[in-house]
């Protein structure tokens, strides 16, 4: 059972200011400590001067005391906000038995730096303080030898749980679930249930319901604590339990389960295998983490970052993290450049084209991204039947037509005024309108096609649409200009 | 108290497929109904033909039966996925007493269409089925007369709660909290608490703890159901309650509270006023909704959409929703175009510049957006002390320098190969590197400045960086070319 929060001071409200204040405290203590170290190091003080050594120790002891009282999530935040040497010094001050829960809380990139600083024996000890489901989260980052020695030291039941948890791929309910189930039988009275619960030191976190199982662990229903508490103790479990409850299997997509938690306001839900046997539990804390990680990695992906970065990691790590995206964009930009290259003769004759063409391409990209965002959303909400796709496409075409005529018209007038050519203005307006219609078409087609192919319509859509509206915009504008102006 | 979910069939797993299946069912029934309507309308059948009228009624009755058994969140999804006439037909089949809870679940845009179809008396009746905190969420969308008549009909306590809930601005704890608190006194035994709870029909959703208050409703601590259940009934509340618990005030930012729920895995938390009096409760379902809405509106904002769109709304609504963003981008694109205009003479002499310049601008924009995303994240995580800002800036400069030399070098070679001019290649490489350094500088400066000004660093950063790297990229590349090549 995870240690309860009772013995940690919770940052009042967990707000950014309070955390900043704590961080500043830690940094002050570290700075004082370093000052003494520096003096000793520069030999301005005899190395073994007793008094100084005491001062030195006092700062570290004070820091250790503060850390002991902090919630693991807060310590994790502080570790993430410290440069590597400071980070490792604080890490060494943290009590060994808390290493495990803190490793679970820090970001992947920072976790790597902490694990790299620990000996295998330390890591094994830290891992042993964790539940099987937590271990499964940590295992991929641990050295192979540590995982092996863990398997050898775990009690049988937990070993099986760990094996099970490790077997479910990321993105499934199995990878998110824990094993903190409290089970009861259906043929006992609530009085018996009360007596049974009193034998616990504490119920697992987020226990809002007990799972009712038969002799073979097959789930019969759930008994909510609320029902338990408002019913008469003489009642039998079977009379107050709910049997038509939502249940998941370990292979269900985590997305669906998370959606159900949000939709039906759940706190916990049972996870059963194909035979209906209770194998785990999903709770709202895991779902909340999942939502936040998903929305974060989506944000990072949208900017072309492969993963979160440790802000104190070497430059090289950041370069690798951002490389792929820049390379892809370089390719699409190069293609667009070659499209312009086709019309160099036209540009030579009418140089105004060079100044105006990026506007056509850019606005097309913006409008296309708006369309894609709407369509991806409609797909995610299950609103996009084939029937509706056509309807939506017509609508997007309508929006593009209006925007093309209005904004394209405005730009046409500007081009006319700037370069004194009505024909150039008309080409500008037509090109804008056509490129916006292209953006709408491709903006609907890309996510719909990706979804039909069973791929995530959100991933990569934005690069693709920009590539199309850039090259397409240049081609349409320069092509029309070549046809009608030269 | 909100109606419990007990009497609704929950979609198995709430997954997209199951919902699609339900939607298809509804649509089939609607289609059959319409067929009959059409036949009647086209006079191919006598209008009062008894048999047909029965068939007609049977379909609607079947649909009504299905709707009655569905969870309000599922009905909301179906309403959102139906075009307006179908949507209103389904809406009319929903039992009147469920209107309120369904209005809470649908998106803002769809809610408008439903409310527009209802008479004031219907709306008042629907609203009366809701709790004060739910009413407060709905009130801004209701006609003024309905809100006024609600205030007159509500019992005193709820009226005060509604007044309070309406007084807190969006984005505060007060706007998210509910009033479903179960309170106990500290000087009673747990046995008394058990007897007290048994008098309830059901505990409010997400009750994981009872609030311990004194005679004046001042919060003394919390008693978790877990503690209650594992302790001996003879114990006094005061012996098992926690008094150092996290508490919020209605004016706390919702962001901070949500962050605390995620950080400390909370299910519910008390909300107190300045005197420590218990005034409300925040629960994890409200927090989860908040997170999802925030991440959604961020996604929409990033694509320049003001709000979610009803996919069946008229084209005109969509145009208005997307207008502002396109206008802003038009202005920045026009400025970039004028920068190019400054160098028309140079482009006339060396037309290759026109083909190469969008690459310099585009890659700068991509790299700048990567930097901004990292910095906004660091700010959100509280990792950006002034000391660290300098450090991060140096790092971003390093990343840009490497990327500029590598990718810029590659493009320089390509330009050299394509146009046979080494000097052009060198200008290309230098311009890329300089524009990436500019992107890094501005990518750090924009969010840091916005944060110092107390504004949300995520809003608008992306447009600004793209504006700078576009205009800047064109200026640097064309300027260098003019200086060194012509």
PDB file of C-alpha atoms in Angstrom, chain A residues 304-457:
ATOM      1  CA  UNK A 304       7.863  19.246 -33.291  1.00  0.00           C
ATOM      2  CA  UNK A 305       9.470  18.272 -29.991  1.00  0.00           C
ATOM      3  CA  UNK A 306       9.812  14.531 -29.550  1.00  0.00           C
ATOM      4  CA  UNK A 307       9.632  14.645 -25.752  1.00  0.00           C
ATOM      5  CA  UNK A 308       9.878  16.961 -22.814  1.00  0.00           C
ATOM      6  CA  UNK A 309      13.370  18.311 -22.194  1.00  0.00           C
ATOM      7  CA  UNK A 310      15.316  18.561 -18.975  1.00  0.00           C
ATOM      8  CA  UNK A 311      15.985  22.295 -19.162  1.00  0.00           C
ATOM      9  CA  UNK A 312      19.446  21.726 -17.692  1.00  0.00           C
ATOM     10  CA  UNK A 313      20.424  18.936 -20.079  1.00  0.00           C
ATOM     11  CA  UNK A 314      23.321  19.521 -22.487  1.00  0.00           C
ATOM     12  CA  UNK A 315      22.622  21.393 -25.728  1.00  0.00           C
ATOM     13  CA  UNK A 316      23.180  18.199 -27.654  1.00  0.00           C
ATOM     14  CA  UNK A 317      20.124  16.487 -26.111  1.00  0.00           C
ATOM     15  CA  UNK A 318      17.925  19.376 -27.188  1.00  0.00           C
ATOM     16  CA  UNK A 319      19.334  19.310 -30.699  1.00  0.00           C
ATOM     17  CA  UNK A 320      18.450  15.612 -31.018  1.00  0.00           C
ATOM     18  CA  UNK A 321      14.968  16.231 -29.624  1.00  0.00           C
ATOM     19  CA  UNK A 322      14.205  18.866 -32.264  1.00  0.00           C
ATOM     20  CA  UNK A 323      16.105  17.483 -35.211  1.00  0.00           C
ATOM     21  CA  UNK A 324      13.478  15.338 -36.934  1.00  0.00           C
ATOM     22  CA  UNK A 325      10.882  18.061 -37.175  1.00  0.00           C
ATOM     23  CA  UNK A 326      13.271  20.603 -38.634  1.00  0.00           C
ATOM     24  CA  UNK A 327      14.426  18.032 -41.184  1.00  0.00           C
ATOM     25  CA  UNK A 328      10.847  17.340 -42.303  1.00  0.00           C
ATOM     26  CA  UNK A 329      10.110  21.037 -42.579  1.00  0.00           C
ATOM     27  CA  UNK A 330      13.300  21.561 -44.503  1.00  0.00           C
ATOM     28  CA  UNK A 331      12.147  19.043 -47.065  1.00  0.00           C
ATOM     29  CA  UNK A 332       8.719  20.617 -47.484  1.00  0.00           C
ATOM     30  CA  UNK A 333      10.249  24.104 -47.617  1.00  0.00           C
ATOM     31  CA  UNK A 334      12.692  22.917 -50.248  1.00  0.00           C
ATOM     32  CA  UNK A 335       9.871  21.515 -52.369  1.00  0.00           C
ATOM     33  CA  UNK A 336       8.017  24.834 -52.107  1.00  0.00           C
ATOM     34  CA  UNK A 337      11.227  26.562 -53.127  1.00  0.00           C
ATOM     35  CA  UNK A 338      11.495  24.398 -56.235  1.00  0.00           C
ATOM     36  CA  UNK A 339       7.907  25.293 -57.124  1.00  0.00           C
ATOM     37  CA  UNK A 340       8.930  28.940 -57.045  1.00  0.00           C
ATOM     38  CA  UNK A 341      11.986  27.970 -59.081  1.00  0.00           C
ATOM     39  CA  UNK A 342       9.655  26.872 -61.900  1.00  0.00           C
ATOM     40  CA  UNK A 343       8.439  30.429 -62.241  1.00  0.00           C
ATOM     41  CA  UNK A 344      11.704  32.317 -61.955  1.00  0.00           C
ATOM     42  CA  UNK A 345      11.199  33.689 -65.438  1.00  0.00           C
ATOM     43  CA  UNK A 346       7.863  35.209 -64.412  1.00  0.00           C
ATOM     44  CA  UNK A 347       9.272  36.721 -61.268  1.00  0.00           C
ATOM     45  CA  UNK A 348      12.126  38.264 -63.233  1.00  0.00           C
ATOM     46  CA  UNK A 349       9.560  40.006 -65.408  1.00  0.00           C
ATOM     47  CA  UNK A 350       7.254  41.054 -62.588  1.00  0.00           C
ATOM     48  CA  UNK A 351       9.130  41.234 -59.302  1.00  0.00           C
ATOM     49  CA  UNK A 352       6.012  42.211 -57.345  1.00  0.00           C
ATOM     50  CA  UNK A 353       5.090  38.528 -57.468  1.00  0.00           C
ATOM     51  CA  UNK A 354       7.973  37.696 -55.118  1.00  0.00           C
ATOM     52  CA  UNK A 355       6.682  40.102 -52.512  1.00  0.00           C
ATOM     53  CA  UNK A 356       3.058  38.995 -52.750  1.00  0.00           C
ATOM     54  CA  UNK A 357       3.414  35.221 -52.982  1.00  0.00           C
ATOM     55  CA  UNK A 358       4.200  34.526 -49.291  1.00  0.00           C
ATOM     56  CA  UNK A 359       0.884  36.132 -48.309  1.00  0.00           C
ATOM     57  CA  UNK A 360      -1.103  33.698 -50.448  1.00  0.00           C
ATOM     58  CA  UNK A 361       0.807  30.719 -49.053  1.00  0.00           C
ATOM     59  CA  UNK A 362       0.701  31.879 -45.428  1.00  0.00           C
ATOM     60  CA  UNK A 363      -3.011  32.646 -45.170  1.00  0.00           C
ATOM     61  CA  UNK A 364      -3.758  29.325 -46.869  1.00  0.00           C
ATOM     62  CA  UNK A 365      -1.759  27.553 -44.169  1.00  0.00           C
ATOM     63  CA  UNK A 366      -3.604  29.377 -41.390  1.00  0.00           C
ATOM     64  CA  UNK A 367      -7.010  28.639 -42.819  1.00  0.00           C
ATOM     65  CA  UNK A 368      -6.100  24.998 -43.482  1.00  0.00           C
ATOM     66  CA  UNK A 369      -4.979  24.549 -39.906  1.00  0.00           C
ATOM     67  CA  UNK A 370      -8.299  25.921 -38.677  1.00  0.00           C
ATOM     68  CA  UNK A 371     -10.163  23.420 -40.827  1.00  0.00           C
ATOM     69  CA  UNK A 372      -7.982  20.534 -39.668  1.00  0.00           C
ATOM     70  CA  UNK A 373      -8.453  21.427 -36.008  1.00  0.00           C
ATOM     71  CA  UNK A 374     -12.239  21.388 -36.436  1.00  0.00           C
ATOM     72  CA  UNK A 375     -12.239  18.078 -38.308  1.00  0.00           C
ATOM     73  CA  UNK A 376      -9.870  16.353 -35.883  1.00  0.00           C
ATOM     74  CA  UNK A 377     -12.168  17.469 -33.065  1.00  0.00           C
ATOM     75  CA  UNK A 378     -15.277  16.200 -34.841  1.00  0.00           C
ATOM     76  CA  UNK A 379     -13.564  12.840 -35.395  1.00  0.00           C
ATOM     77  CA  UNK A 380     -12.497  12.630 -31.749  1.00  0.00           C
ATOM     78  CA  UNK A 381     -16.073  13.356 -30.638  1.00  0.00           C
ATOM     79  CA  UNK A 382     -17.447  10.698 -32.968  1.00  0.00           C
ATOM     80  CA  UNK A 383     -19.433  13.259 -34.962  1.00  0.00           C
ATOM     81  CA  UNK A 384     -17.990  12.362 -38.339  1.00  0.00           C
ATOM     82  CA  UNK A 385     -20.129   9.771 -40.064  1.00  0.00           C
ATOM     83  CA  UNK A 386     -19.506   9.588 -43.870  1.00  0.00           C
ATOM     84  CA  UNK A 387     -22.783  11.404 -44.340  1.00  0.00           C
ATOM     85  CA  UNK A 388     -21.628  14.271 -42.164  1.00  0.00           C
ATOM     86  CA  UNK A 389     -18.176  14.385 -43.756  1.00  0.00           C
ATOM     87  CA  UNK A 390     -19.683  15.560 -47.022  1.00  0.00           C
ATOM     88  CA  UNK A 391     -21.777  18.089 -45.214  1.00  0.00           C
ATOM     89  CA  UNK A 392     -18.799  19.379 -43.271  1.00  0.00           C
ATOM     90  CA  UNK A 393     -16.738  19.576 -46.424  1.00  0.00           C
ATOM     91  CA  UNK A 394     -19.389  21.722 -48.079  1.00  0.00           C
ATOM     92  CA  UNK A 395     -19.412  23.948 -45.052  1.00  0.00           C
ATOM     93  CA  UNK A 396     -15.632  24.354 -45.023  1.00  0.00           C
ATOM     94  CA  UNK A 397     -15.741  25.202 -48.721  1.00  0.00           C
ATOM     95  CA  UNK A 398     -18.332  27.858 -47.948  1.00  0.00           C
ATOM     96  CA  UNK A 399     -16.219  29.365 -45.187  1.00  0.00           C
ATOM     97  CA  UNK A 400     -13.161  29.383 -47.462  1.00  0.00           C
ATOM     98  CA  UNK A 401     -15.058  30.969 -50.296  1.00  0.00           C
ATOM     99  CA  UNK A 402     -16.250  33.807 -48.081  1.00  0.00           C
ATOM    100  CA  UNK A 403     -12.809  34.310 -46.536  1.00  0.00           C
ATOM    101  CA  UNK A 404     -11.123  34.120 -49.925  1.00  0.00           C
ATOM    102  CA  UNK A 405     -13.402  36.701 -51.474  1.00  0.00           C
ATOM    103  CA  UNK A 406     -13.279  39.059 -48.480  1.00  0.00           C
ATOM    104  CA  UNK A 407      -9.609  38.872 -47.477  1.00  0.00           C
ATOM    105  CA  UNK A 408      -8.416  38.079 -50.972  1.00  0.00           C
ATOM    106  CA  UNK A 409     -10.446  41.010 -52.223  1.00  0.00           C
ATOM    107  CA  UNK A 410      -8.896  43.318 -49.651  1.00  0.00           C
ATOM    108  CA  UNK A 411      -5.396  42.160 -50.598  1.00  0.00           C
ATOM    109  CA  UNK A 412      -6.253  42.497 -54.277  1.00  0.00           C
ATOM    110  CA  UNK A 413      -7.127  46.136 -53.685  1.00  0.00           C
ATOM    111  CA  UNK A 414      -3.887  46.653 -51.746  1.00  0.00           C
ATOM    112  CA  UNK A 415      -1.843  45.005 -54.510  1.00  0.00           C
ATOM    113  CA  UNK A 416      -3.635  47.175 -57.076  1.00  0.00           C
ATOM    114  CA  UNK A 417      -2.886  50.301 -55.048  1.00  0.00           C
ATOM    115  CA  UNK A 418       0.758  49.372 -54.416  1.00  0.00           C
ATOM    116  CA  UNK A 419       1.690  48.204 -57.871  1.00  0.00           C
ATOM    117  CA  UNK A 420      -0.868  50.120 -59.943  1.00  0.00           C
ATOM    118  CA  UNK A 421      -2.095  47.038 -61.766  1.00  0.00           C
ATOM    119  CA  UNK A 422      -5.728  46.020 -61.576  1.00  0.00           C
ATOM    120  CA  UNK A 423      -4.912  42.707 -63.261  1.00  0.00           C
ATOM    121  CA  UNK A 424      -2.356  41.910 -60.537  1.00  0.00           C
ATOM    122  CA  UNK A 425      -5.017  42.668 -57.936  1.00  0.00           C
ATOM    123  CA  UNK A 426      -7.461  40.307 -59.613  1.00  0.00           C
ATOM    124  CA  UNK A 427      -4.844  37.549 -59.795  1.00  0.00           C
ATOM    125  CA  UNK A 428      -4.119  38.063 -56.111  1.00  0.00           C
ATOM    126  CA  UNK A 429      -7.809  37.743 -55.172  1.00  0.00           C
ATOM    127  CA  UNK A 430      -8.329  34.659 -57.330  1.00  0.00           C
ATOM    128  CA  UNK A 431      -5.175  32.976 -56.038  1.00  0.00           C
ATOM    129  CA  UNK A 432      -6.145  33.595 -52.414  1.00  0.00           C
ATOM    130  CA  UNK A 433      -9.622  32.192 -52.992  1.00  0.00           C
ATOM    131  CA  UNK A 434      -8.341  29.125 -54.820  1.00  0.00           C
ATOM    132  CA  UNK A 435      -5.662  28.446 -52.215  1.00  0.00           C
ATOM    133  CA  UNK A 436      -8.232  28.702 -49.409  1.00  0.00           C
ATOM    134  CA  UNK A 437     -10.490  26.254 -51.260  1.00  0.00           C
ATOM    135  CA  UNK A 438      -7.471  23.947 -51.639  1.00  0.00           C
ATOM    136  CA  UNK A 439      -6.762  24.348 -47.909  1.00  0.00           C
ATOM    137  CA  UNK A 440     -10.376  23.408 -47.058  1.00  0.00           C
ATOM    138  CA  UNK A 441     -10.299  20.372 -49.336  1.00  0.00           C
ATOM    139  CA  UNK A 442      -7.002  19.060 -48.040  1.00  0.00           C
ATOM    140  CA  UNK A 443      -7.881  20.110 -44.482  1.00  0.00           C
ATOM    141  CA  UNK A 444     -10.876  17.773 -44.592  1.00  0.00           C
ATOM    142  CA  UNK A 445      -9.193  15.035 -46.654  1.00  0.00           C
ATOM    143  CA  UNK A 446      -6.039  14.595 -44.541  1.00  0.00           C
ATOM    144  CA  UNK A 447      -7.619  13.839 -41.144  1.00  0.00           C
ATOM    145  CA  UNK A 448     -10.479  11.824 -42.664  1.00  0.00           C
ATOM    146  CA  UNK A 449      -8.003   9.702 -44.608  1.00  0.00           C
ATOM    147  CA  UNK A 450      -5.698   9.247 -41.622  1.00  0.00           C
ATOM    148  CA  UNK A 451      -8.686   8.175 -39.505  1.00  0.00           C
ATOM    149  CA  UNK A 452      -9.843   5.683 -42.188  1.00  0.00           C
ATOM    150  CA  UNK A 453      -6.346   4.213 -42.240  1.00  0.00           C
ATOM    151  CA  UNK A 454      -6.646   3.750 -38.485  1.00  0.00           C
ATOM    152  CA  UNK A 455      -3.997   6.362 -37.699  1.00  0.00           C
ATOM    153  CA  UNK A 456      -4.251   9.244 -35.248  1.00  0.00           C
ATOM    154  CA  UNK A 457      -5.623  12.131 -37.331  1.00  0.00           C
TER     155      UNK A 457
END
